[in-house]
mmCIF file of C-alpha atoms in Angstrom:
data_model
loop_
_atom_site.group_PDB
_atom_site.id
_atom_site.type_symbol
_atom_site.label_atom_id
_atom_site.label_comp_id
_atom_site.label_asym_id
_atom_site.label_seq_id
_atom_site.Cartn_x
_atom_site.Cartn_y
_atom_site.Cartn_z
ATOM 1 C CA MET A 187 39.529 63.514 99.093
ATOM 2 C CA SER A 188 38.100 65.784 96.439
ATOM 3 C CA GLN A 189 34.959 67.795 97.074
ATOM 4 C CA ILE A 190 32.081 65.782 98.508
ATOM 5 C CA GLU A 191 29.103 65.709 96.164
ATOM 6 C CA SER A 192 27.149 62.698 97.434
ATOM 7 C CA VAL A 193 26.486 61.050 100.815
ATOM 8 C CA ILE A 194 24.795 57.779 101.744
ATOM 9 C CA VAL A 195 23.511 57.454 105.304
ATOM 10 C CA VAL A 196 22.787 53.842 106.224
ATOM 11 C CA GLY A 197 20.287 53.708 109.072
ATOM 12 C CA ALA A 198 17.338 56.043 109.626
ATOM 13 C CA SER A 199 18.195 56.199 113.308
ATOM 14 C CA ALA A 200 18.612 59.190 115.617
ATOM 15 C CA ALA A 201 22.230 59.399 114.444
ATOM 16 C CA GLY A 202 21.371 58.959 110.773
ATOM 17 C CA VAL A 203 18.601 61.548 110.744
ATOM 18 C CA SER A 204 20.778 63.953 112.728
ATOM 19 C CA ALA A 205 23.499 63.556 110.084
ATOM 20 C CA VAL A 206 21.235 64.269 107.104
ATOM 21 C CA ARG A 207 19.598 67.258 108.808
ATOM 22 C CA THR A 208 22.979 68.728 109.764
ATOM 23 C CA LEU A 209 24.339 68.290 106.259
ATOM 24 C CA ARG A 210 21.479 70.333 104.821
ATOM 25 C CA GLN A 211 21.492 72.892 107.649
ATOM 26 C CA GLU A 212 25.180 73.502 106.992
ATOM 27 C CA GLY A 213 24.550 74.144 103.322
ATOM 28 C CA PHE A 214 25.427 70.836 101.682
ATOM 29 C CA LEU A 215 23.778 70.858 98.262
ATOM 30 C CA GLY A 216 24.865 67.468 96.967
ATOM 31 C CA SER A 217 22.973 64.195 96.800
ATOM 32 C CA ILE A 218 21.865 62.553 100.092
ATOM 33 C CA MET A 219 20.484 59.013 100.191
ATOM 34 C CA LEU A 220 18.963 57.642 103.432
ATOM 35 C CA VAL A 221 18.795 53.837 103.558
ATOM 36 C CA ASP A 222 17.053 51.653 106.125
ATOM 37 C CA LYS A 223 15.858 48.065 106.119
ATOM 38 C CA ASP A 224 12.778 49.022 108.149
ATOM 39 C CA GLN A 225 9.784 49.662 105.899
ATOM 40 C CA HIS A 226 8.484 52.204 108.412
ATOM 41 C CA GLY A 227 11.557 54.375 108.012
ATOM 42 C CA ALA A 228 12.779 56.734 110.693
ATOM 43 C CA TYR A 229 11.139 56.647 114.111
ATOM 44 C CA GLU A 230 12.116 57.148 117.744
ATOM 45 C CA ARG A 231 12.758 54.000 119.727
ATOM 46 C CA PRO A 232 12.148 55.154 123.343
ATOM 47 C CA PRO A 233 8.341 55.304 122.780
ATOM 48 C CA LEU A 234 8.236 51.664 121.625
ATOM 49 C CA SER A 235 8.129 50.403 125.221
ATOM 50 C CA LYS A 236 5.676 53.108 126.295
ATOM 51 C CA GLN A 237 3.484 54.965 123.801
ATOM 52 C CA ILE A 238 3.297 52.288 121.095
ATOM 53 C CA LEU A 239 2.830 49.523 123.637
ATOM 54 C CA MET A 240 0.192 51.333 125.673
ATOM 55 C CA GLN A 241 -1.859 53.268 123.139
ATOM 56 C CA ALA A 242 -3.777 51.104 120.694
ATOM 57 C CA ASP A 243 -4.155 53.889 118.150
ATOM 58 C CA SER A 244 -0.464 54.944 118.109
ATOM 59 C CA THR A 245 1.464 54.206 114.937
ATOM 60 C CA HIS A 246 4.965 54.791 113.621
ATOM 61 C CA HIS A 247 3.745 58.105 112.186
ATOM 62 C CA ASP A 248 3.295 59.397 115.762
ATOM 63 C CA ILE A 249 6.932 58.713 116.629
ATOM 64 C CA ALA A 250 8.541 59.633 113.303
ATOM 65 C CA LEU A 251 12.010 61.161 113.462
ATOM 66 C CA ILE A 252 11.588 62.712 110.050
ATOM 67 C CA ASN A 253 8.470 62.599 107.897
ATOM 68 C CA ASP A 254 7.967 62.462 104.135
ATOM 69 C CA ASP A 255 7.330 66.193 103.849
ATOM 70 C CA GLU A 256 10.653 67.051 105.478
ATOM 71 C CA LEU A 257 12.488 64.485 103.379
ATOM 72 C CA THR A 258 11.064 66.141 100.288
ATOM 73 C CA ALA A 259 11.853 69.621 101.569
ATOM 74 C CA LEU A 260 15.451 68.610 102.296
ATOM 75 C CA ASN A 261 15.729 66.804 98.937
ATOM 76 C CA ILE A 262 16.709 63.520 100.562
ATOM 77 C CA GLU A 263 16.238 60.294 98.615
ATOM 78 C CA ALA A 264 14.896 57.655 101.035
ATOM 79 C CA HIS A 265 15.291 53.921 100.484
ATOM 80 C CA TYR A 266 13.141 52.325 103.209
ATOM 81 C CA GLY A 267 12.480 48.605 103.474
ATOM 82 C CA ASP A 268 15.677 47.778 101.628
ATOM 83 C CA GLY A 269 18.616 47.020 103.880
ATOM 84 C CA VAL A 270 22.272 46.891 102.983
ATOM 85 C CA ARG A 271 23.521 43.449 102.041
ATOM 86 C CA GLN A 272 27.133 44.365 101.393
ATOM 87 C CA LEU A 273 29.486 47.304 101.858
ATOM 88 C CA ASP A 274 32.786 47.880 100.103
ATOM 89 C CA PRO A 275 34.435 50.668 102.122
ATOM 90 C CA THR A 276 37.340 51.059 99.692
ATOM 91 C CA THR A 277 35.049 52.151 96.855
ATOM 92 C CA ARG A 278 32.230 53.412 99.107
ATOM 93 C CA ARG A 279 29.773 51.190 97.281
ATOM 94 C CA ILE A 280 26.844 49.407 98.903
ATOM 95 C CA ILE A 281 24.605 46.658 97.558
ATOM 96 C CA LEU A 282 21.045 46.628 98.876
ATOM 97 C CA GLU A 283 18.953 43.546 99.586
ATOM 98 C CA SER A 284 17.008 44.318 96.422
ATOM 99 C CA GLY A 285 20.218 44.086 94.397
ATOM 100 C CA ARG A 286 20.387 47.805 93.734
ATOM 101 C CA GLU A 287 23.858 49.329 93.982
ATOM 102 C CA LEU A 288 24.606 52.797 95.375
ATOM 103 C CA THR A 289 27.900 54.680 95.454
ATOM 104 C CA ALA A 290 28.786 57.980 97.129
ATOM 105 C CA ASP A 291 31.721 60.167 98.078
ATOM 106 C CA ALA A 292 30.959 59.598 101.774
ATOM 107 C CA ILE A 293 29.041 56.983 103.739
ATOM 108 C CA VAL A 294 27.727 57.273 107.301
ATOM 109 C CA LEU A 295 26.962 53.950 108.985
ATOM 110 C CA ALA A 296 24.250 54.531 111.586
ATOM 111 C CA THR A 297 22.778 51.050 111.721
ATOM 112 C CA GLY A 298 22.327 50.883 115.494
ATOM 113 C CA GLY A 299 21.940 47.447 116.976
ATOM 114 C CA GLU A 300 19.734 44.414 117.343
ATOM 115 C CA ALA A 301 18.252 43.082 120.560
ATOM 116 C CA ARG A 302 20.126 40.189 122.113
ATOM 117 C CA ARG A 303 18.447 36.856 122.858
ATOM 118 C CA LEU A 304 19.594 34.539 125.589
ATOM 119 C CA PRO A 305 21.364 31.509 124.098
ATOM 120 C CA ILE A 306 19.231 28.895 125.828
ATOM 121 C CA GLU A 307 16.890 26.169 124.623
ATOM 122 C CA GLY A 308 13.539 27.450 123.393
ATOM 123 C CA ALA A 309 14.676 31.063 122.932
ATOM 124 C CA ASP A 310 13.361 31.012 119.361
ATOM 125 C CA LEU A 311 9.757 30.168 120.290
ATOM 126 C CA PRO A 312 7.195 32.569 118.756
ATOM 127 C CA GLN A 313 5.955 33.572 122.230
ATOM 128 C CA ILE A 314 9.378 34.982 123.076
ATOM 129 C CA LEU A 315 9.739 38.557 121.872
ATOM 130 C CA VAL A 316 12.193 41.437 121.956
ATOM 131 C CA LEU A 317 11.437 45.148 121.799
ATOM 132 C CA ARG A 318 13.746 46.860 119.329
ATOM 133 C CA HIS A 319 11.629 47.725 116.273
ATOM 134 C CA TYR A 320 8.147 49.099 115.661
ATOM 135 C CA GLU A 321 6.916 45.687 114.503
ATOM 136 C CA ASP A 322 8.195 44.174 117.774
ATOM 137 C CA ALA A 323 6.061 46.599 119.782
ATOM 138 C CA LEU A 324 3.007 45.912 117.593
ATOM 139 C CA ASN A 325 3.510 42.170 117.964
ATOM 140 C CA LEU A 326 3.586 42.462 121.756
ATOM 141 C CA ARG A 327 0.672 44.907 121.885
ATOM 142 C CA GLN A 328 -1.515 42.570 119.848
ATOM 143 C CA ARG A 329 -0.887 39.732 122.298
ATOM 144 C CA LEU A 330 -1.986 41.692 125.356
ATOM 145 C CA THR A 331 -5.370 41.132 126.967
ATOM 146 C CA ALA A 332 -6.651 41.899 130.449
ATOM 147 C CA ASP A 333 -5.389 38.586 131.829
ATOM 148 C CA THR A 334 -2.206 38.058 129.800
ATOM 149 C CA ARG A 335 0.645 36.592 131.807
ATOM 150 C CA VAL A 336 3.977 38.128 130.786
ATOM 151 C CA ALA A 337 7.531 37.503 131.912
ATOM 152 C CA VAL A 338 10.058 40.291 131.321
ATOM 153 C CA ILE A 339 13.674 39.161 131.431
ATOM 154 C CA GLY A 340 16.323 41.766 132.187
ATOM 155 C CA GLY A 341 17.058 44.323 134.891
ATOM 156 C CA GLY A 342 18.164 47.216 132.714
ATOM 157 C CA PHE A 343 16.156 50.241 131.617
ATOM 158 C CA ILE A 344 14.406 48.421 128.746
ATOM 159 C CA GLY A 345 13.326 45.670 131.109
ATOM 160 C CA ALA A 346 12.153 48.190 133.702
ATOM 161 C CA GLU A 347 10.264 50.339 131.178
ATOM 162 C CA THR A 348 8.573 47.327 129.614
ATOM 163 C CA THR A 349 7.688 45.903 133.023
ATOM 164 C CA ALA A 350 6.118 49.179 134.126
ATOM 165 C CA SER A 351 4.143 49.640 130.889
ATOM 166 C CA LEU A 352 2.828 46.077 130.851
ATOM 167 C CA SER A 353 1.847 46.270 134.503
ATOM 168 C CA LYS A 354 -0.007 49.501 133.886
ATOM 169 C CA SER A 355 -1.869 47.853 130.985
ATOM 170 C CA GLY A 356 -3.279 45.279 133.408
ATOM 171 C CA ALA A 357 -1.083 42.328 132.471
ATOM 172 C CA ALA A 358 0.216 40.015 135.191
ATOM 173 C CA VAL A 359 3.957 40.670 135.046
ATOM 174 C CA GLN A 360 6.779 38.495 136.305
ATOM 175 C CA TRP A 361 10.078 40.433 136.246
ATOM 176 C CA LEU A 362 13.131 38.182 136.099
ATOM 177 C CA ASP A 363 16.663 39.382 136.709
ATOM 178 C CA ALA A 364 19.911 37.498 137.159
ATOM 179 C CA ALA A 365 21.182 40.191 139.535
ATOM 180 C CA ALA A 366 20.109 40.858 143.111
ATOM 181 C CA LEU A 367 18.488 44.186 142.239
ATOM 182 C CA PRO A 368 17.390 45.548 138.813
ATOM 183 C CA MET A 369 19.200 48.670 137.578
ATOM 184 C CA ALA A 370 21.738 48.483 140.426
ATOM 185 C CA HIS A 371 24.486 48.556 137.776
ATOM 186 C CA LEU A 372 23.147 51.920 136.576
ATOM 187 C CA LEU A 373 21.782 53.819 139.570
ATOM 188 C CA PRO A 374 22.482 54.245 143.303
ATOM 189 C CA THR A 375 21.344 51.179 145.231
ATOM 190 C CA GLU A 376 18.939 53.026 147.517
ATOM 191 C CA LEU A 377 17.242 54.664 144.563
ATOM 192 C CA CYS A 378 16.942 51.313 142.751
ATOM 193 C CA GLU A 379 15.309 49.790 145.813
ATOM 194 C CA LYS A 380 12.757 52.597 145.906
ATOM 195 C CA ILE A 381 11.993 52.399 142.170
ATOM 196 C CA VAL A 382 11.671 48.616 142.179
ATOM 197 C CA ALA A 383 9.433 48.771 145.260
ATOM 198 C CA SER A 384 7.215 51.221 143.394
ATOM 199 C CA HIS A 385 6.894 48.811 140.450
ATOM 200 C CA CYS A 386 6.156 45.890 142.758
ATOM 201 C CA ALA A 387 3.477 47.969 144.514
ATOM 202 C CA GLN A 388 1.762 48.180 141.117
ATOM 203 C CA GLY A 389 1.475 44.383 141.009
ATOM 204 C CA VAL A 390 4.804 43.326 139.466
ATOM 205 C CA THR A 391 6.326 40.127 140.848
ATOM 206 C CA LEU A 392 10.129 40.351 140.921
ATOM 207 C CA THR A 393 12.365 37.292 140.892
ATOM 208 C CA PRO A 394 16.005 38.298 141.435
ATOM 209 C CA HIS A 395 19.015 35.975 141.312
ATOM 210 C CA CYS A 396 17.238 33.790 138.783
ATOM 211 C CA ARG A 397 19.106 31.431 136.494
ATOM 212 C CA LEU A 398 17.147 30.302 133.458
ATOM 213 C CA ASP A 399 17.499 26.785 132.095
ATOM 214 C CA LYS A 400 15.107 26.551 129.153
ATOM 215 C CA PHE A 401 11.737 27.539 127.698
ATOM 216 C CA ILE A 402 9.151 24.850 126.848
ATOM 217 C CA GLU A 403 6.054 25.441 124.739
ATOM 218 C CA GLN A 404 2.905 23.904 126.198
ATOM 219 C CA PRO A 405 0.012 22.357 124.224
ATOM 220 C CA ASP A 406 -2.251 25.324 125.046
ATOM 221 C CA GLY A 407 0.259 27.794 123.566
ATOM 222 C CA SER A 408 1.668 29.038 126.851
ATOM 223 C CA VAL A 409 5.362 28.778 127.730
ATOM 224 C CA SER A 410 6.991 27.248 130.781
ATOM 225 C CA ILE A 411 10.148 28.921 132.055
ATOM 226 C CA LEU A 412 12.378 26.396 133.785
ATOM 227 C CA PHE A 413 15.022 27.601 136.244
ATOM 228 C CA ASP A 414 18.204 25.776 137.129
ATOM 229 C CA ASP A 415 16.821 24.957 140.603
ATOM 230 C CA ALA A 416 14.017 22.897 138.946
ATOM 231 C CA LYS A 417 11.367 25.526 139.726
ATOM 232 C CA SER A 418 9.216 26.854 136.903
ATOM 233 C CA ILE A 419 6.573 29.416 136.033
ATOM 234 C CA GLU A 420 4.102 29.499 133.168
ATOM 235 C CA VAL A 421 3.317 32.578 131.095
ATOM 236 C CA ASP A 422 1.701 33.509 127.797
ATOM 237 C CA VAL A 423 4.419 35.855 126.521
ATOM 238 C CA ILE A 424 8.074 36.459 127.320
ATOM 239 C CA VAL A 425 9.906 39.716 126.558
ATOM 240 C CA MET A 426 13.691 39.654 126.531
ATOM 241 C CA GLY A 427 15.317 42.918 127.536
ATOM 242 C CA VAL A 428 18.880 41.704 127.846
ATOM 243 C CA GLY A 429 20.757 44.324 125.874
ATOM 244 C CA MET A 430 21.669 44.821 122.255
ATOM 245 C CA ALA A 431 24.566 44.085 119.915
ATOM 246 C CA PRO A 432 25.845 46.402 117.136
ATOM 247 C CA SER A 433 24.216 45.641 113.803
ATOM 248 C CA THR A 434 26.867 45.076 111.113
ATOM 249 C CA PRO A 435 25.727 42.066 109.027
ATOM 250 C CA TYR A 436 26.625 43.929 105.822
ATOM 251 C CA LEU A 437 30.337 43.599 106.569
ATOM 252 C CA SER A 438 32.323 40.627 105.284
ATOM 253 C CA ASP A 439 34.595 38.795 107.693
ATOM 254 C CA ALA A 440 37.619 40.508 106.166
ATOM 255 C CA ILE A 441 36.098 43.987 106.456
ATOM 256 C CA SER A 442 34.831 43.243 109.974
ATOM 257 C CA ALA A 443 38.392 42.442 111.003
ATOM 258 C CA GLU A 444 39.418 45.869 109.709
ATOM 259 C CA LEU A 445 36.503 47.934 111.024
ATOM 260 C CA LEU A 446 35.189 46.413 114.239
ATOM 261 C CA ASN A 447 36.410 46.935 117.773
ATOM 262 C CA PRO A 448 37.035 43.419 119.146
ATOM 263 C CA VAL A 449 35.781 44.295 122.639
ATOM 264 C CA THR A 450 32.598 46.256 121.989
ATOM 265 C CA GLY A 451 31.756 44.804 118.569
ATOM 266 C CA GLY A 452 31.094 48.317 117.288
ATOM 267 C CA ILE A 453 32.657 50.055 114.303
ATOM 268 C CA GLN A 454 35.865 51.714 115.503
ATOM 269 C CA VAL A 455 35.952 55.449 114.824
ATOM 270 C CA SER A 456 38.054 58.395 115.860
ATOM 271 C CA ASP A 457 36.580 61.414 117.669
ATOM 272 C CA ASN A 458 35.280 62.800 114.358
ATOM 273 C CA GLN A 459 33.354 59.539 113.695
ATOM 274 C CA ALA A 460 35.765 58.547 110.887
ATOM 275 C CA THR A 461 36.702 54.912 110.312
ATOM 276 C CA LYS A 462 40.073 53.872 108.963
ATOM 277 C CA PHE A 463 38.591 53.943 105.433
ATOM 278 C CA ALA A 464 38.573 57.373 103.817
ATOM 279 C CA GLY A 465 35.071 58.768 103.454
ATOM 280 C CA VAL A 466 33.428 56.132 105.671
ATOM 281 C CA TYR A 467 32.016 57.225 109.045
ATOM 282 C CA ALA A 468 29.973 55.583 111.785
ATOM 283 C CA ALA A 469 27.674 57.192 114.354
ATOM 284 C CA GLY A 470 25.234 56.200 117.065
ATOM 285 C CA ASP A 471 24.843 52.858 118.825
ATOM 286 C CA VAL A 472 27.005 51.071 116.257
ATOM 287 C CA ALA A 473 30.028 53.368 116.704
ATOM 288 C CA ALA A 474 32.898 52.555 119.063
ATOM 289 C CA VAL A 475 34.481 55.948 119.649
ATOM 290 C CA SER A 476 38.160 56.335 120.595
ATOM 291 C CA GLN A 477 38.699 58.437 123.730
ATOM 292 C CA VAL A 478 41.541 60.760 124.676
ATOM 293 C CA ASP A 479 42.801 58.269 127.269
ATOM 294 C CA GLY A 480 43.070 55.507 124.670
ATOM 295 C CA SER A 481 39.903 53.688 125.691
ATOM 296 C CA THR A 482 36.875 53.087 123.482
ATOM 297 C CA VAL A 483 33.270 53.869 124.373
ATOM 298 C CA ARG A 484 30.106 52.784 122.601
ATOM 299 C CA HIS A 485 27.059 54.736 123.796
ATOM 300 C CA GLU A 486 23.473 53.540 123.434
ATOM 301 C CA HIS A 487 21.686 56.778 124.270
ATOM 302 C CA TRP A 488 19.509 58.976 122.083
ATOM 303 C CA GLN A 489 21.346 62.218 122.883
ATOM 304 C CA SER A 490 24.737 60.699 122.127
ATOM 305 C CA ALA A 491 23.487 59.296 118.818
ATOM 306 C CA GLN A 492 22.150 62.679 117.770
ATOM 307 C CA HIS A 493 25.416 64.382 118.659
ATOM 308 C CA GLN A 494 27.509 61.811 116.813
ATOM 309 C CA GLY A 495 25.375 62.299 113.707
ATOM 310 C CA GLU A 496 26.115 66.022 113.889
ATOM 311 C CA ARG A 497 29.837 65.321 114.272
ATOM 312 C CA ALA A 498 29.878 62.955 111.310
ATOM 313 C CA ALA A 499 28.196 65.590 109.137
ATOM 314 C CA ALA A 500 30.667 68.255 110.286
ATOM 315 C CA ALA A 501 33.585 65.941 109.518
ATOM 316 C CA ILE A 502 32.240 65.230 106.012
ATOM 317 C CA LEU A 503 31.952 68.956 105.378
ATOM 318 C CA ASN A 504 35.412 69.521 106.859
ATOM 319 C CA GLN A 505 33.947 71.873 109.471
ATOM 320 C CA GLU A 506 34.795 72.386 113.131
ATOM 321 C CA LEU A 507 33.300 69.610 115.231
ATOM 322 C CA PRO A 508 30.427 70.561 117.575
ATOM 323 C CA VAL A 509 31.270 70.558 121.273
ATOM 324 C CA ALA A 510 30.109 67.456 123.112
ATOM 325 C CA PRO A 511 27.158 68.138 125.443
ATOM 326 C CA VAL A 512 26.958 66.855 129.005
ATOM 327 C CA ASP A 513 25.779 63.260 128.834
ATOM 328 C CA TRP A 514 22.047 63.087 129.493
ATOM 329 C CA PHE A 515 19.624 60.184 129.533
ATOM 330 C CA TRP A 516 16.058 59.545 130.613
ATOM 331 C CA SER A 517 13.843 56.551 131.314
ATOM 332 C CA ASP A 518 10.054 56.616 131.631
ATOM 333 C CA GLN A 519 8.822 53.768 133.799
ATOM 334 C CA GLY A 520 5.085 53.979 134.341
ATOM 335 C CA ASP A 521 4.491 57.143 136.356
ATOM 336 C CA LEU A 522 8.209 57.560 137.096
ATOM 337 C CA HIS A 523 10.327 59.871 134.928
ATOM 338 C CA ILE A 524 13.994 59.189 135.652
ATOM 339 C CA GLU A 525 16.700 61.513 134.364
ATOM 340 C CA MET A 526 20.468 61.084 134.560
ATOM 341 C CA ALA A 527 23.321 63.410 133.636
ATOM 342 C CA GLY A 528 27.057 62.932 133.578
ATOM 343 C CA LYS A 529 28.451 59.890 135.334
ATOM 344 C CA ILE A 530 26.996 58.203 138.413
ATOM 345 C CA LEU A 531 29.876 56.852 140.492
ATOM 346 C CA PRO A 532 29.241 53.616 142.381
ATOM 347 C CA THR A 533 31.128 54.557 145.559
ATOM 348 C CA LYS A 534 29.165 56.015 148.487
ATOM 349 C CA GLU A 535 31.975 58.414 149.311
ATOM 350 C CA HIS A 536 31.198 60.310 146.118
ATOM 351 C CA LEU A 537 27.432 60.208 146.527
ATOM 352 C CA VAL A 538 25.497 63.188 147.886
ATOM 353 C CA VAL A 539 21.801 62.713 148.633
ATOM 354 C CA ARG A 540 19.460 65.679 148.570
ATOM 355 C CA LEU A 541 16.133 64.932 150.264
ATOM 356 C CA GLU A 542 13.933 67.021 148.043
ATOM 357 C CA GLY A 543 10.281 66.012 147.700
ATOM 358 C CA GLU A 544 9.047 62.439 147.437
ATOM 359 C CA TRP A 545 12.126 61.246 145.562
ATOM 360 C CA PRO A 546 15.683 62.085 146.723
ATOM 361 C CA VAL A 547 18.104 63.547 144.191
ATOM 362 C CA TYR A 548 21.503 61.857 143.986
ATOM 363 C CA PHE A 549 24.665 63.691 142.971
ATOM 364 C CA SER A 550 28.080 62.207 142.270
ATOM 365 C CA VAL A 551 30.723 64.647 143.503
ATOM 366 C CA VAL A 552 34.524 64.512 143.145
ATOM 367 C CA ASP A 553 36.687 67.211 144.706
ATOM 368 C CA ASN A 554 33.693 69.552 145.123
ATOM 369 C CA ARG A 555 32.760 69.152 141.461
ATOM 370 C CA VAL A 556 29.481 67.550 140.393
ATOM 371 C CA VAL A 557 30.204 64.830 137.821
ATOM 372 C CA GLY A 558 26.782 63.184 137.710
ATOM 373 C CA ALA A 559 23.198 63.348 138.959
ATOM 374 C CA VAL A 560 19.991 61.360 138.839
ATOM 375 C CA SER A 561 16.452 62.334 139.790
ATOM 376 C CA VAL A 562 12.939 60.891 139.648
ATOM 377 C CA ASN A 563 10.045 63.137 138.612
ATOM 378 C CA ASN A 564 12.325 66.129 139.162
ATOM 379 C CA PRO A 565 13.949 67.073 135.829
ATOM 380 C CA ASN A 566 14.866 70.565 137.081
ATOM 381 C CA ALA A 567 17.382 69.045 139.502
ATOM 382 C CA VAL A 568 19.205 67.283 136.684
ATOM 383 C CA ARG A 569 19.085 70.419 134.531
ATOM 384 C CA ALA A 570 20.822 72.289 137.352
ATOM 385 C CA ALA A 571 23.386 69.501 137.676
ATOM 386 C CA MET A 572 24.093 69.687 133.939
ATOM 387 C CA ARG A 573 24.897 73.370 134.312
ATOM 388 C CA MET A 574 27.218 72.584 137.218
ATOM 389 C CA ILE A 575 28.993 69.870 135.225
ATOM 390 C CA LYS A 576 29.309 72.000 132.104
ATOM 391 C CA ASN A 577 30.642 75.023 133.991
ATOM 392 C CA ASP A 578 32.814 72.973 136.370
ATOM 393 C CA VAL A 579 31.227 74.736 139.341
ATOM 394 C CA ASN A 580 32.839 74.433 142.770
ATOM 395 C CA VAL A 581 30.171 73.425 145.277
ATOM 396 C CA GLU A 582 30.316 72.051 148.817
ATOM 397 C CA PRO A 583 28.612 68.639 149.203
ATOM 398 C CA SER A 584 26.885 69.921 152.339
ATOM 399 C CA GLN A 585 25.282 72.680 150.282
ATOM 400 C CA LEU A 586 24.098 70.216 147.651
ATOM 401 C CA ALA A 587 22.526 68.075 150.341
ATOM 402 C CA ASN A 588 20.660 71.018 151.869
ATOM 403 C CA PRO A 589 17.186 71.273 150.271
ATOM 404 C CA GLU A 590 16.809 74.770 151.759
ATOM 405 C CA LEU A 591 19.435 76.046 149.289
ATOM 406 C CA PRO A 592 17.979 76.368 145.770
ATOM 407 C CA LEU A 593 19.914 74.467 143.111
ATOM 408 C CA ARG A 594 19.515 77.470 140.822
ATOM 409 C CA LYS A 595 21.703 79.419 143.222
ATOM 410 C CA LEU A 596 24.294 76.651 143.572
ATOM 411 C CA MET A 597 24.701 76.108 139.847
ATOM 412 C CA ARG A 598 26.109 79.617 139.527
ATOM 413 C CA GLY A 599 28.998 78.676 141.821
#
């Protein structure tokens, strides 16, 4: 492709904003257009289930990823509140919902995803909400009073964060999960038990193993949740936190067949975020990235999205790709700050527990190498683990488990 003079970034997400910033930081002087269907533009999503939900005076300005002044300073043309209706990747032309057409030498698709809804009867009732966009958080916040009864469906991090925030706000919270223990698919079982017990001690009522049948609106505006064992509960609001799906409605069926990974539903890209169409890239939650071993991974974490945006920008500028950082993720659940790094392995034989303070630190160790760690209210432990993972430090599990040995010393090897 000839010299790149114009770039369209679709999606003012962490990946999209990272891409436009990197382009300018690396000296790109051409035209940059940032497009997003959300009228509020670029904002961080993690605070939606905490800050925006809990603080009545918080707005999208408080969680902005990039504000108007920086857009002006970087000479970026923003098109907010006007989503993409159609993309032609062969000509790199997009048609917006407003009918306006834009064309560029390169396009970065950073459209993220949309919250899933359970496919059961009554799932479209107005009392049943998701928590993906700023307006979703406002909608939920406006429904909360001191005696609001809320059911949160889902045992992942979004479900746990929302449960903790709503409980702290004074709402009566029923937490429903199809599994035996929330977050057990993400964290060590013993740690999950301790975290869930902490939430329940704050007044949350957990119902594990639940199978939902349908939702029924009642004459007074409340909603009955019917389970498949004929039991039911009644609440005022339901929040679904059951995952998300990549957002690609701007692709025709024919283009979807060319671009999408059939397993993950994300846009298939190589390790430099490039799709099979020249000049078209994808980054962030929507990107299904090919791995060295032939597998495909689609991450849904803020740090990964930011890094992929940087890689897409480097690829557009034909520069060396930035080195991937150690995977890192956090979850704020009420008074609990959970951090994870690397990969937590499910087998106990690889798990090392360090009894340090109120909350144990868990390390995943393979052949005397730390490959993952998770802590609660102890971010320094995970920072040390990240150094160990990055530097491939050799460390004895018995040393890791000994709280008398400082992690700062161990991370040097």
